[in-house]
């Protein structure tokens, strides 16, 4: 760490942050009273929390006063779905649907395990770009090939501890042989090619649950403000056994952890559910007893009305990843139907091999825009306020942190972003909530605070030396290129069969490219 950074963070680390007084900024609180309507108030921050808010507050002796003139304060954003694995794969793929894309950036065969130090750099990269862009909480569904180890997880927790970010970090697991996680893979692959995949070892559910228990004991609740948490990450219904899903549900309930999984991201998965799961992954989840407010589904693009209802009744969340869903041609979640159903809606970038950004603000702008072209009824279109809520309080709720972050209210942790309003994006000053979504690109961010600790000052990370991080990663990049090329070459053997599988699945679909909601036709049952 440089001297400059040491100096900056000096004195602000003890006891989860210093004492601050933010004097009369414009605030978007996302609280019950104001929602996302901007207003003016002062904030007192002490002991890592928002101690007081009000227009008649005055600074106390010993407080660092931050002038609120030309400043906007918002809750920190919650990136409700990403994978730090992909931080080394951004910019490598284009124009591949999920099932083919996975072969190239999560290569099944021939992937050498990464050293924990590389995993640490990878997670630090995610944390750094997140914090600088106003994300104070990341939900990192951490996956590791060929197998995730505790020292990988330790490296991820160490990175988030250093950067000062809040995080839920999973062990992500699939305990079903790879080719059986897709509906037609075996139909299009020669036996000797199938054998290559089948020879890869698959972790058993009991091994994973033991791993998860060790991870909970070692890492859950670490960091100031207990801000680093473990979460259960069974990859997807078609990739996990009933024993695994039930075991994860029990552990999540016992420790009140987020239960994070991927559901109905692509048309292939919808076809799979219809053929092999009696028409519904969600009804299957219900039978297993794992629908609960702890459950967050990434994607949910191809959910049907009855499934939305079940999720809503059980207080579940959906993490919506429009950039990833567009880039992989997966489809588009029915925004207004999900909102109306009462399901808690959060936003995620997904991994940066499919988005390719850790900046949730880009997801926010895309979400606000893309759904407007799916209906000719403007009543159905997302408002800037709905999007801000999904990116803050919605994300917090999905991460089991709704009581702690996601809005600016006395008693909550001081996770917040301070924007400069004297910038081109806010010139001339109009409705700053709309300008925040449609005009601001992150360059107005001056300070970011997590649990009352300043983690970004003048737009730069305080606890991570970004130049050093970029240097460290540049040093290993030639090795990464070789590592990636070798793994990709080893998996080309699956490509032809996987294209055939993809075409088989999409042939069953006669409707629009979006979800069944947006289709003028009925879903064609197999
Ligand atoms: Zn994902
Ligand atoms: Zn994804």
Coordinates of C-alpha atoms and ligand atoms in Angstrom, one line a residue:
X1 CA 0.0 0.0 0.0
X2 CA 1.3 3.5 -0.8
X3 CA 2.0 6.1 1.8
X4 CA -0.7 8.3 0.4
X5 CA -3.3 5.5 1.1
X6 CA -2.0 4.8 4.5
X7 CA -2.2 8.4 5.4
X8 CA -5.8 8.7 4.1
X9 CA -7.1 5.7 5.9
X10 CA -5.3 6.7 9.1
X11 CA -7.5 7.1 12.1
X12 CA -10.6 6.0 10.3
X13 CA -10.3 2.3 10.7
X14 CA -10.9 1.7 14.4
X15 CA -14.3 0.6 15.6
X16 CA -15.9 0.3 12.2
X17 CA -15.4 3.8 11.0
X18 CA -15.1 7.4 12.2
X19 CA -17.5 10.1 13.2
X20 CA -18.8 12.1 10.3
X21 CA -21.3 14.9 9.8
X22 CA -22.6 15.3 6.3
X23 CA -24.0 18.8 6.2
X24 CA -27.3 19.3 4.3
X25 CA -26.7 17.3 1.1
X26 CA -29.5 16.2 -1.3
X27 CA -30.5 12.7 -0.2
X28 CA -32.2 9.8 -1.9
X29 CA -33.0 7.7 1.2
X30 CA -35.1 4.8 -0.2
X31 CA -36.9 4.9 3.2
X32 CA -40.6 4.5 3.8
X33 CA -41.3 8.2 4.1
X34 CA -39.5 9.5 1.0
X35 CA -39.0 6.5 -1.2
X36 CA -36.7 7.6 -4.0
X37 CA -37.8 11.2 -4.0
X38 CA -34.8 13.5 -3.3
X39 CA -34.9 15.8 -0.3
X40 CA -32.4 17.8 1.8
X41 CA -31.2 16.6 5.2
X42 CA -28.0 16.2 7.3
X43 CA -26.6 12.9 8.4
X44 CA -24.6 12.0 11.5
X45 CA -22.5 8.9 11.3
X46 CA -21.0 7.2 14.3
X47 CA -19.9 3.7 15.3
X48 CA -20.3 2.5 11.7
X49 CA -24.0 3.5 11.6
X50 CA -26.2 6.3 10.6
X51 CA -26.9 7.8 14.1
X52 CA -29.2 10.6 13.2
X53 CA -30.8 12.4 10.2
X54 CA -32.5 15.7 10.3
X55 CA -32.5 19.3 9.0
X56 CA -31.8 20.9 12.4
X57 CA -28.7 18.8 13.3
X58 CA -25.4 20.5 14.0
X59 CA -21.9 18.9 13.9
X60 CA -20.5 17.7 17.2
X61 CA -16.9 18.2 18.4
X62 CA -14.6 15.6 16.9
X63 CA -16.7 14.9 13.9
X64 CA -15.3 15.2 10.4
X65 CA -17.6 17.5 8.6
X66 CA -18.4 16.9 4.9
X67 CA -20.1 19.8 3.2
X68 CA -23.3 18.7 1.5
X69 CA -23.2 21.7 -0.9
X70 CA -23.6 20.3 -4.5
X71 CA -23.6 16.7 -3.1
X72 CA -26.1 13.9 -3.5
X73 CA -26.0 11.0 -0.9
X74 CA -27.6 7.7 -1.8
X75 CA -27.5 4.2 -0.2
X76 CA -24.7 2.1 -1.5
X77 CA -25.8 -0.2 -4.4
X78 CA -26.1 -4.0 -3.9
X79 CA -24.8 -6.1 -6.7
X80 CA -27.1 -9.0 -6.1
X81 CA -25.5 -11.5 -8.5
X82 CA -22.0 -11.9 -9.8
X83 CA -19.1 -14.4 -10.0
X84 CA -15.6 -13.3 -9.3
X85 CA -14.3 -16.3 -11.3
X86 CA -15.2 -14.3 -14.4
X87 CA -13.0 -11.3 -13.5
X88 CA -10.2 -12.9 -15.4
X89 CA -12.5 -13.7 -18.4
X90 CA -14.0 -10.3 -19.3
X91 CA -13.6 -9.4 -22.9
X92 CA -13.1 -12.9 -24.0
X93 CA -16.5 -13.9 -25.4
X94 CA -19.2 -12.5 -27.7
X95 CA -22.2 -14.0 -29.5
X96 CA -22.5 -17.3 -27.7
X97 CA -25.6 -18.5 -25.9
X98 CA -25.2 -19.6 -22.3
X99 CA -24.7 -23.3 -22.9
X100 CA -21.9 -22.7 -25.4
X101 CA -20.5 -19.7 -23.6
X102 CA -20.1 -21.8 -20.4
X103 CA -17.9 -24.3 -22.3
X104 CA -15.5 -21.4 -23.1
X105 CA -15.2 -19.5 -19.8
X106 CA -16.1 -22.3 -17.3
X107 CA -14.1 -25.0 -19.2
X108 CA -15.0 -28.4 -17.8
X109 CA -11.9 -30.2 -19.1
X110 CA -8.3 -29.4 -18.5
X111 CA -8.6 -26.3 -16.2
X112 CA -5.6 -26.1 -13.9
X113 CA -6.6 -24.9 -10.4
X114 CA -5.6 -21.3 -9.7
X115 CA -3.3 -20.5 -6.8
X116 CA -5.1 -18.7 -4.0
X117 CA -3.0 -15.6 -4.6
X118 CA -4.5 -15.3 -8.1
X119 CA -8.0 -15.8 -6.6
X120 CA -7.2 -13.0 -4.2
X121 CA -6.2 -10.6 -7.0
X122 CA -9.3 -11.6 -8.9
X123 CA -11.7 -10.8 -6.0
X124 CA -9.8 -7.6 -5.3
X125 CA -10.4 -6.6 -8.9
X126 CA -14.1 -7.1 -8.5
X127 CA -14.2 -5.2 -5.2
X128 CA -12.2 -2.3 -6.5
X129 CA -14.3 -1.7 -9.6
X130 CA -17.5 -2.2 -7.5
X131 CA -16.6 0.3 -4.8
X132 CA -15.4 3.0 -7.3
X133 CA -18.8 2.7 -9.0
X134 CA -20.9 2.9 -5.9
X135 CA -21.5 -0.7 -5.1
X136 CA -21.0 -1.3 -1.4
X137 CA -22.3 -4.9 -1.2
X138 CA -21.4 -7.7 -3.6
X139 CA -23.2 -11.1 -3.8
X140 CA -20.4 -13.2 -5.1
X141 CA -21.5 -16.6 -6.2
X142 CA -17.9 -17.9 -6.1
X143 CA -17.2 -20.9 -8.3
X144 CA -13.8 -22.5 -8.9
X145 CA -12.6 -25.0 -11.4
X146 CA -11.9 -27.8 -11.1
X147 CA -13.0 -27.7 -7.5
X148 CA -13.5 -24.9 -4.9
X149 CA -11.2 -25.3 -1.9
X150 CA -11.3 -23.6 1.5
X151 CA -8.1 -21.7 0.7
X152 CA -9.7 -20.3 -2.5
X153 CA -12.6 -19.1 -0.3
X154 CA -10.1 -17.7 2.3
X155 CA -8.5 -15.7 -0.5
X156 CA -11.8 -14.2 -1.5
X157 CA -12.7 -13.3 2.0
X158 CA -9.3 -11.8 2.5
X159 CA -9.7 -9.6 -0.6
X160 CA -13.1 -8.3 0.5
X161 CA -11.8 -7.8 4.0
X162 CA -8.9 -5.7 2.7
X163 CA -11.0 -3.6 0.3
X164 CA -13.6 -2.8 2.9
X165 CA -16.6 -4.0 0.9
X166 CA -19.6 -5.9 2.2
X167 CA -20.0 -9.3 0.7
X168 CA -21.9 -12.6 0.6
X169 CA -19.6 -15.2 -0.8
X170 CA -20.8 -18.7 -1.8
X171 CA -19.4 -22.0 -2.3
X172 CA -21.1 -22.7 -5.6
X173 CA -21.6 -26.4 -6.5
X174 CA -23.2 -28.7 -8.9
X175 CA -23.4 -32.4 -7.8
X176 CA -24.8 -33.8 -11.1
X177 CA -22.6 -35.0 -13.9
X178 CA -22.2 -32.1 -16.4
X179 CA -23.8 -33.7 -19.4
X180 CA -26.9 -34.6 -17.4
X181 CA -27.5 -30.9 -16.5
X182 CA -28.7 -30.2 -20.0
X183 CA -31.7 -31.8 -21.8
X184 CA -30.2 -33.1 -25.0
X185 CA -26.4 -33.1 -24.6
X186 CA -26.0 -36.8 -24.6
X187 CA -28.2 -37.1 -27.8
X188 CA -25.6 -35.2 -29.8
X189 CA -22.2 -36.4 -28.4
X190 CA -20.4 -39.5 -29.3
X191 CA -19.8 -42.0 -26.5
X192 CA -16.1 -41.3 -26.3
X193 CA -16.8 -37.6 -26.0
X194 CA -19.3 -38.2 -23.3
X195 CA -16.8 -40.3 -21.4
X196 CA -14.4 -37.4 -21.3
X197 CA -17.0 -35.4 -19.4
X198 CA -18.1 -38.3 -17.3
X199 CA -14.5 -38.9 -16.1
X200 CA -14.5 -35.5 -14.4
X201 CA -15.1 -36.0 -10.7
X202 CA -18.3 -34.5 -9.2
X203 CA -18.4 -33.4 -5.6
X204 CA -21.0 -35.3 -3.5
X205 CA -23.7 -33.5 -1.6
X206 CA -22.3 -34.6 1.7
X207 CA -18.8 -33.4 0.8
X208 CA -20.2 -30.0 -0.1
X209 CA -22.3 -29.7 3.0
X210 CA -19.2 -30.5 5.1
X211 CA -17.3 -27.9 3.1
X212 CA -20.1 -25.4 3.7
X213 CA -20.1 -26.0 7.5
X214 CA -16.3 -25.4 7.6
X215 CA -16.7 -22.3 5.6
X216 CA -19.4 -21.0 7.9
X217 CA -17.2 -21.7 11.0
X218 CA -14.2 -20.0 9.4
X219 CA -15.6 -17.0 7.5
X220 CA -19.3 -16.2 8.2
X221 CA -19.7 -13.0 10.1
X222 CA -16.1 -11.9 9.8
X223 CA -14.9 -8.3 9.1
X224 CA -16.0 -5.1 10.9
X225 CA -19.8 -4.9 11.2
X226 CA -19.8 -8.7 10.6
X227 CA -20.1 -7.6 7.0
X228 CA -18.6 -10.7 5.3
X229 CA -21.0 -13.7 5.1
X230 CA -21.0 -17.1 3.6
X231 CA -23.9 -18.2 1.4
X232 CA -25.1 -21.5 0.0
X233 CA -24.7 -21.7 -3.7
X234 CA -26.2 -24.8 -5.2
X235 CA -25.8 -23.8 -8.9
X236 CA -29.3 -24.6 -10.3
X237 CA -32.1 -27.0 -10.0
X238 CA -31.1 -29.1 -13.0
X239 CA -27.5 -29.2 -11.7
X240 CA -28.2 -30.4 -8.1
X241 CA -29.6 -33.4 -6.4
X242 CA -32.6 -33.2 -4.0
X243 CA -30.3 -34.2 -1.0
X244 CA -28.0 -31.2 -1.8
X245 CA -30.8 -28.7 -2.2
X246 CA -32.5 -29.9 1.0
X247 CA -29.2 -29.8 2.9
X248 CA -28.5 -26.3 1.7
X249 CA -31.9 -25.2 2.7
X250 CA -31.4 -26.6 6.2
X251 CA -28.0 -24.9 6.6
X252 CA -29.4 -21.6 5.3
X253 CA -32.2 -21.7 7.8
X254 CA -29.9 -22.7 10.7
X255 CA -27.5 -19.8 10.1
X256 CA -29.9 -17.4 8.4
X257 CA -27.8 -17.3 5.2
X258 CA -28.7 -16.4 1.7
X259 CA -29.5 -19.4 -0.5
X260 CA -28.4 -18.4 -3.9
X261 CA -29.2 -20.3 -7.1
X262 CA -29.8 -19.9 -10.9
X263 CA -33.2 -20.6 -12.2
X264 CA -34.7 -20.4 -15.8
X265 CA -32.0 -18.3 -17.4
X266 CA -32.4 -19.7 -20.9
X267 CA -35.0 -21.4 -23.1
X268 CA -33.0 -24.6 -22.9
X269 CA -33.6 -24.6 -19.2
X270 CA -37.4 -24.0 -19.6
X271 CA -37.5 -27.0 -22.0
X272 CA -35.5 -29.0 -19.5
X273 CA -38.0 -28.1 -16.6
X274 CA -40.9 -29.0 -18.8
X275 CA -39.5 -32.3 -19.9
X276 CA -37.8 -33.6 -16.7
X277 CA -39.2 -31.7 -13.8
X278 CA -42.9 -32.2 -14.3
X279 CA -43.1 -28.7 -15.8
X280 CA -41.7 -26.6 -12.9
X281 CA -38.5 -26.1 -11.1
X282 CA -40.3 -23.9 -8.6
X283 CA -42.9 -26.6 -7.7
X284 CA -40.0 -29.0 -7.2
X285 CA -38.4 -26.4 -4.9
X286 CA -41.7 -26.2 -3.0
X287 CA -41.8 -30.0 -2.6
X288 CA -38.2 -29.9 -1.3
X289 CA -39.2 -27.3 1.3
X290 CA -36.6 -24.7 0.1
X291 CA -38.8 -21.8 -0.9
X292 CA -38.2 -19.1 1.7
X293 CA -37.2 -15.5 2.1
X294 CA -33.6 -16.7 2.2
X295 CA -33.9 -17.9 -1.5
X296 CA -32.7 -15.7 -4.3
X297 CA -33.0 -16.8 -7.9
X298 CA -30.6 -15.4 -10.4
X299 CA -32.4 -14.6 -13.7
X300 CA -35.9 -16.1 -13.6
X301 CA -36.4 -15.0 -17.2
X302 CA -38.7 -17.9 -18.2
X303 CA -40.9 -18.2 -15.1
X304 CA -44.6 -18.7 -15.7
X305 CA -47.4 -16.9 -13.8
X306 CA -48.1 -19.7 -11.4
X307 CA -44.4 -19.9 -10.6
X308 CA -44.2 -16.2 -9.9
X309 CA -47.1 -16.6 -7.5
X310 CA -45.4 -19.4 -5.6
X311 CA -42.2 -17.4 -5.3
X312 CA -44.2 -14.4 -4.0
X313 CA -46.1 -16.4 -1.5
X314 CA -42.8 -17.6 0.0
X315 CA -41.1 -14.2 0.1
X316 CA -38.4 -15.2 -2.4
X317 CA -36.2 -12.7 -4.3
X318 CA -35.1 -12.5 -8.0
X319 CA -31.8 -11.1 -9.0
X320 CA -32.3 -9.6 -12.5
X321 CA -29.3 -9.4 -14.8
X322 CA -30.4 -7.7 -17.9
X323 CA -26.9 -7.1 -19.4
X324 CA -26.0 -10.7 -19.1
X325 CA -29.4 -11.8 -20.4
X326 CA -29.0 -9.6 -23.4
X327 CA -25.4 -10.5 -24.1
X328 CA -26.1 -14.3 -24.0
X329 CA -29.4 -13.8 -25.9
X330 CA -31.2 -15.5 -22.9
X331 CA -34.3 -13.4 -22.9
X332 CA -35.8 -10.8 -20.7
X333 CA -37.5 -11.1 -17.3
X334 CA -41.0 -9.7 -17.2
X335 CA -40.3 -6.7 -15.0
X336 CA -43.8 -5.3 -14.4
X337 CA -45.3 -8.8 -13.7
X338 CA -42.5 -9.6 -11.2
X339 CA -43.0 -6.2 -9.5
X340 CA -46.8 -6.7 -9.4
X341 CA -46.5 -10.3 -8.0
X342 CA -44.8 -8.9 -4.9
X343 CA -41.5 -10.8 -5.4
X344 CA -38.6 -8.8 -4.1
X345 CA -36.6 -7.6 -7.2
X346 CA -32.9 -7.0 -7.1
X347 CA -30.3 -6.2 -9.8
X348 CA -27.0 -7.9 -10.6
X349 CA -24.2 -7.6 -13.2
X350 CA -23.7 -11.4 -13.3
X351 CA -20.1 -12.3 -14.0
X352 CA -18.0 -10.0 -16.2
X353 CA -17.6 -12.5 -18.9
X354 CA -21.3 -12.0 -19.7
X355 CA -21.9 -8.3 -19.0
X356 CA -18.9 -7.2 -19.0
X357 CA -18.9 -4.9 -16.1
X358 CA -18.9 -4.8 -12.3
X359 CA -20.6 -1.3 -12.4
X360 CA -24.2 -1.9 -11.3
X361 CA -25.1 1.6 -12.6
X362 CA -24.9 0.3 -16.1
X363 CA -27.3 -2.4 -15.2
X364 CA -29.6 0.2 -13.6
X365 CA -29.7 2.3 -16.8
X366 CA -30.2 -0.8 -19.0
X367 CA -33.0 -2.1 -16.8
X368 CA -34.8 1.3 -16.9
X369 CA -34.6 1.3 -20.7
X370 CA -34.9 -2.2 -22.1
X371 CA -38.2 -3.1 -20.6
X372 CA -39.8 -0.1 -22.2
X373 CA -39.6 -1.8 -25.6
X374 CA -41.5 -4.9 -24.4
X375 CA -44.9 -3.3 -24.1
X376 CA -46.8 -0.5 -25.7
X377 CA -48.4 0.4 -22.3
X378 CA -46.1 2.9 -20.5
X379 CA -47.8 1.9 -17.2
X380 CA -45.8 -1.3 -17.5
X381 CA -42.4 0.5 -17.9
X382 CA -39.9 0.7 -15.0
X383 CA -39.5 4.1 -13.4
X384 CA -36.2 5.5 -12.4
X385 CA -37.4 5.2 -8.8
X386 CA -38.3 1.5 -9.2
X387 CA -34.8 0.8 -10.5
X388 CA -33.1 2.7 -7.7
X389 CA -35.1 0.7 -5.2
X390 CA -34.2 -2.6 -6.8
X391 CA -30.5 -1.7 -6.9
X392 CA -30.4 -0.7 -3.2
X393 CA -33.2 -2.0 -0.8
X394 CA -34.2 -4.8 -3.1
X395 CA -30.7 -6.1 -3.3
X396 CA -30.2 -5.7 0.4
X397 CA -33.3 -7.8 1.1
X398 CA -32.3 -10.5 -1.3
X399 CA -28.9 -10.6 0.5
X400 CA -30.6 -11.0 3.9
X401 CA -29.4 -7.5 4.8
X402 CA -32.6 -5.5 4.5
X403 CA -32.5 -4.7 8.2
X404 CA -29.0 -3.4 7.9
X405 CA -28.3 -1.7 4.5
X406 CA -30.1 -0.6 1.3
X407 CA -31.6 2.6 2.7
X408 CA -30.5 5.7 4.6
X409 CA -32.2 5.5 8.0
X410 CA -31.0 6.0 11.6
X411 CA -29.9 2.7 13.0
X412 CA -28.7 1.2 9.7
X413 CA -25.1 0.7 8.7
X414 CA -23.5 3.7 7.0
X415 CA -23.1 2.2 3.5
X416 CA -23.5 5.2 1.2
X417 CA -22.3 7.0 -1.9
X418 CA -21.6 10.7 -2.2
X419 CA -21.9 12.2 -5.7
X420 CA -20.8 15.6 -6.9
X421 CA -23.8 17.3 -8.4
X422 CA -21.6 20.0 -9.9
X423 CA -20.8 17.8 -12.9
X424 CA -22.0 17.6 -16.5
X425 CA -24.4 14.7 -15.8
X426 CA -26.4 16.9 -13.4
X427 CA -26.1 20.1 -15.4
X428 CA -28.6 21.8 -15.4
X429 CA -30.0 20.4 -12.1
X430 CA -33.3 18.7 -12.8
X431 CA -34.8 15.6 -11.0
X432 CA -31.6 14.1 -9.7
X433 CA -33.1 10.6 -9.3
X434 CA -33.7 10.5 -13.1
X435 CA -30.3 12.0 -13.8
X436 CA -28.7 9.4 -11.6
X437 CA -30.2 6.6 -13.7
X438 CA -30.1 8.1 -17.2
X439 CA -27.2 10.5 -17.1
X440 CA -24.6 9.8 -14.5
X441 CA -21.9 7.3 -15.5
X442 CA -20.0 6.9 -12.2
X443 CA -17.6 9.8 -12.8
X444 CA -19.5 12.0 -10.3
X445 CA -18.8 9.7 -7.4
X446 CA -16.5 11.3 -4.9
X447 CA -16.7 9.2 -1.7
X448 CA -18.0 5.8 -0.8
X449 CA -18.5 4.6 2.8
X450 CA -19.1 1.1 4.0
X451 CA -20.1 0.6 7.7
X452 CA -19.0 4.2 8.4
X453 CA -15.5 3.7 7.0
X454 CA -14.4 5.8 4.0
X455 CA -13.4 3.2 1.3
X456 CA -13.4 5.6 -1.7
X457 CA -12.0 9.2 -1.5
X458 CA -11.8 11.5 -4.5
X459 CA -13.1 8.6 -6.6
X460 CA -10.1 6.4 -5.6
X461 CA -10.1 3.3 -3.4
X462 CA -8.6 4.0 0.0
X463 CA -7.7 0.5 1.0
X464 CA -6.7 -1.0 -2.3
X465 CA -3.7 0.4 -4.3
X466 CA -5.3 0.1 -7.7
X467 CA -2.1 0.8 -9.7
X468 CA -0.4 -2.0 -7.8
X469 CA -3.3 -4.3 -8.4
X470 CA -3.3 -3.6 -12.1
X471 CA 0.5 -4.2 -12.2
X472 CA 0.1 -7.5 -10.3
X473 CA -2.5 -8.7 -12.7
X474 CA -0.6 -7.5 -15.8
X475 CA 2.3 -9.6 -14.6
X476 CA 0.3 -12.8 -14.6
X477 CA -1.7 -12.0 -17.8
X478 CA 0.6 -13.9 -20.2
X479 CA 0.2 -17.0 -18.0
X480 CA -3.6 -16.4 -17.8
X481 CA -3.7 -16.3 -21.6
X482 CA -2.0 -19.7 -21.9
X483 CA -4.1 -21.2 -19.1
X484 CA -7.3 -20.0 -20.8
X485 CA -6.3 -21.1 -24.3
X486 CA -5.4 -24.6 -23.2
X487 CA -8.6 -25.1 -21.3
X488 CA -10.7 -23.8 -24.2
X489 CA -8.9 -26.1 -26.6
X490 CA -9.6 -29.1 -24.4
X491 CA -13.3 -28.3 -24.6
X492 CA -13.7 -27.7 -28.3
X493 CA -14.6 -31.4 -28.5
X494 CA -18.1 -30.5 -27.1
X495 CA -18.8 -27.6 -29.4
X496 CA -20.6 -29.3 -32.3
X497 CA -22.8 -31.4 -30.1
X498 CA -23.6 -28.4 -27.9
X499 CA -24.7 -26.3 -30.9
X500 CA -27.0 -29.1 -32.0
X501 CA -28.4 -29.2 -28.5
X502 CA -29.0 -25.5 -28.5
X503 CA -30.8 -25.5 -31.8
X504 CA -32.9 -28.5 -30.7
X505 CA -34.0 -26.5 -27.6
X506 CA -34.8 -23.3 -29.4
X507 CA -36.8 -25.0 -32.1
X508 CA -39.3 -25.9 -29.4
X509 CA -39.9 -22.3 -28.9
X510 CA -42.2 -20.5 -31.3
X511 CA -42.7 -17.2 -29.4
X512 CA -40.7 -14.1 -28.9
X513 CA -37.0 -13.8 -27.8
X514 CA -38.2 -12.6 -24.4
X515 CA -40.1 -14.5 -21.7
X516 CA -43.4 -16.3 -22.3
X517 CA -45.1 -13.1 -20.9
X518 CA -44.0 -11.2 -23.9
X519 CA -45.0 -13.8 -26.4
X520 CA -48.2 -13.5 -28.5
X521 CA -48.1 -17.3 -28.8
X522 CA -48.5 -20.0 -26.3
X523 CA -45.5 -21.9 -25.1
X524 CA -45.2 -25.0 -27.2
X525 CA -45.1 -28.0 -24.9
X526 CA -42.8 -30.8 -25.8
Ligands
LIG1 ZN1 -24.7 -16.2 -12.7
LIG2 ZN1 -25.0 -16.1 -15.6

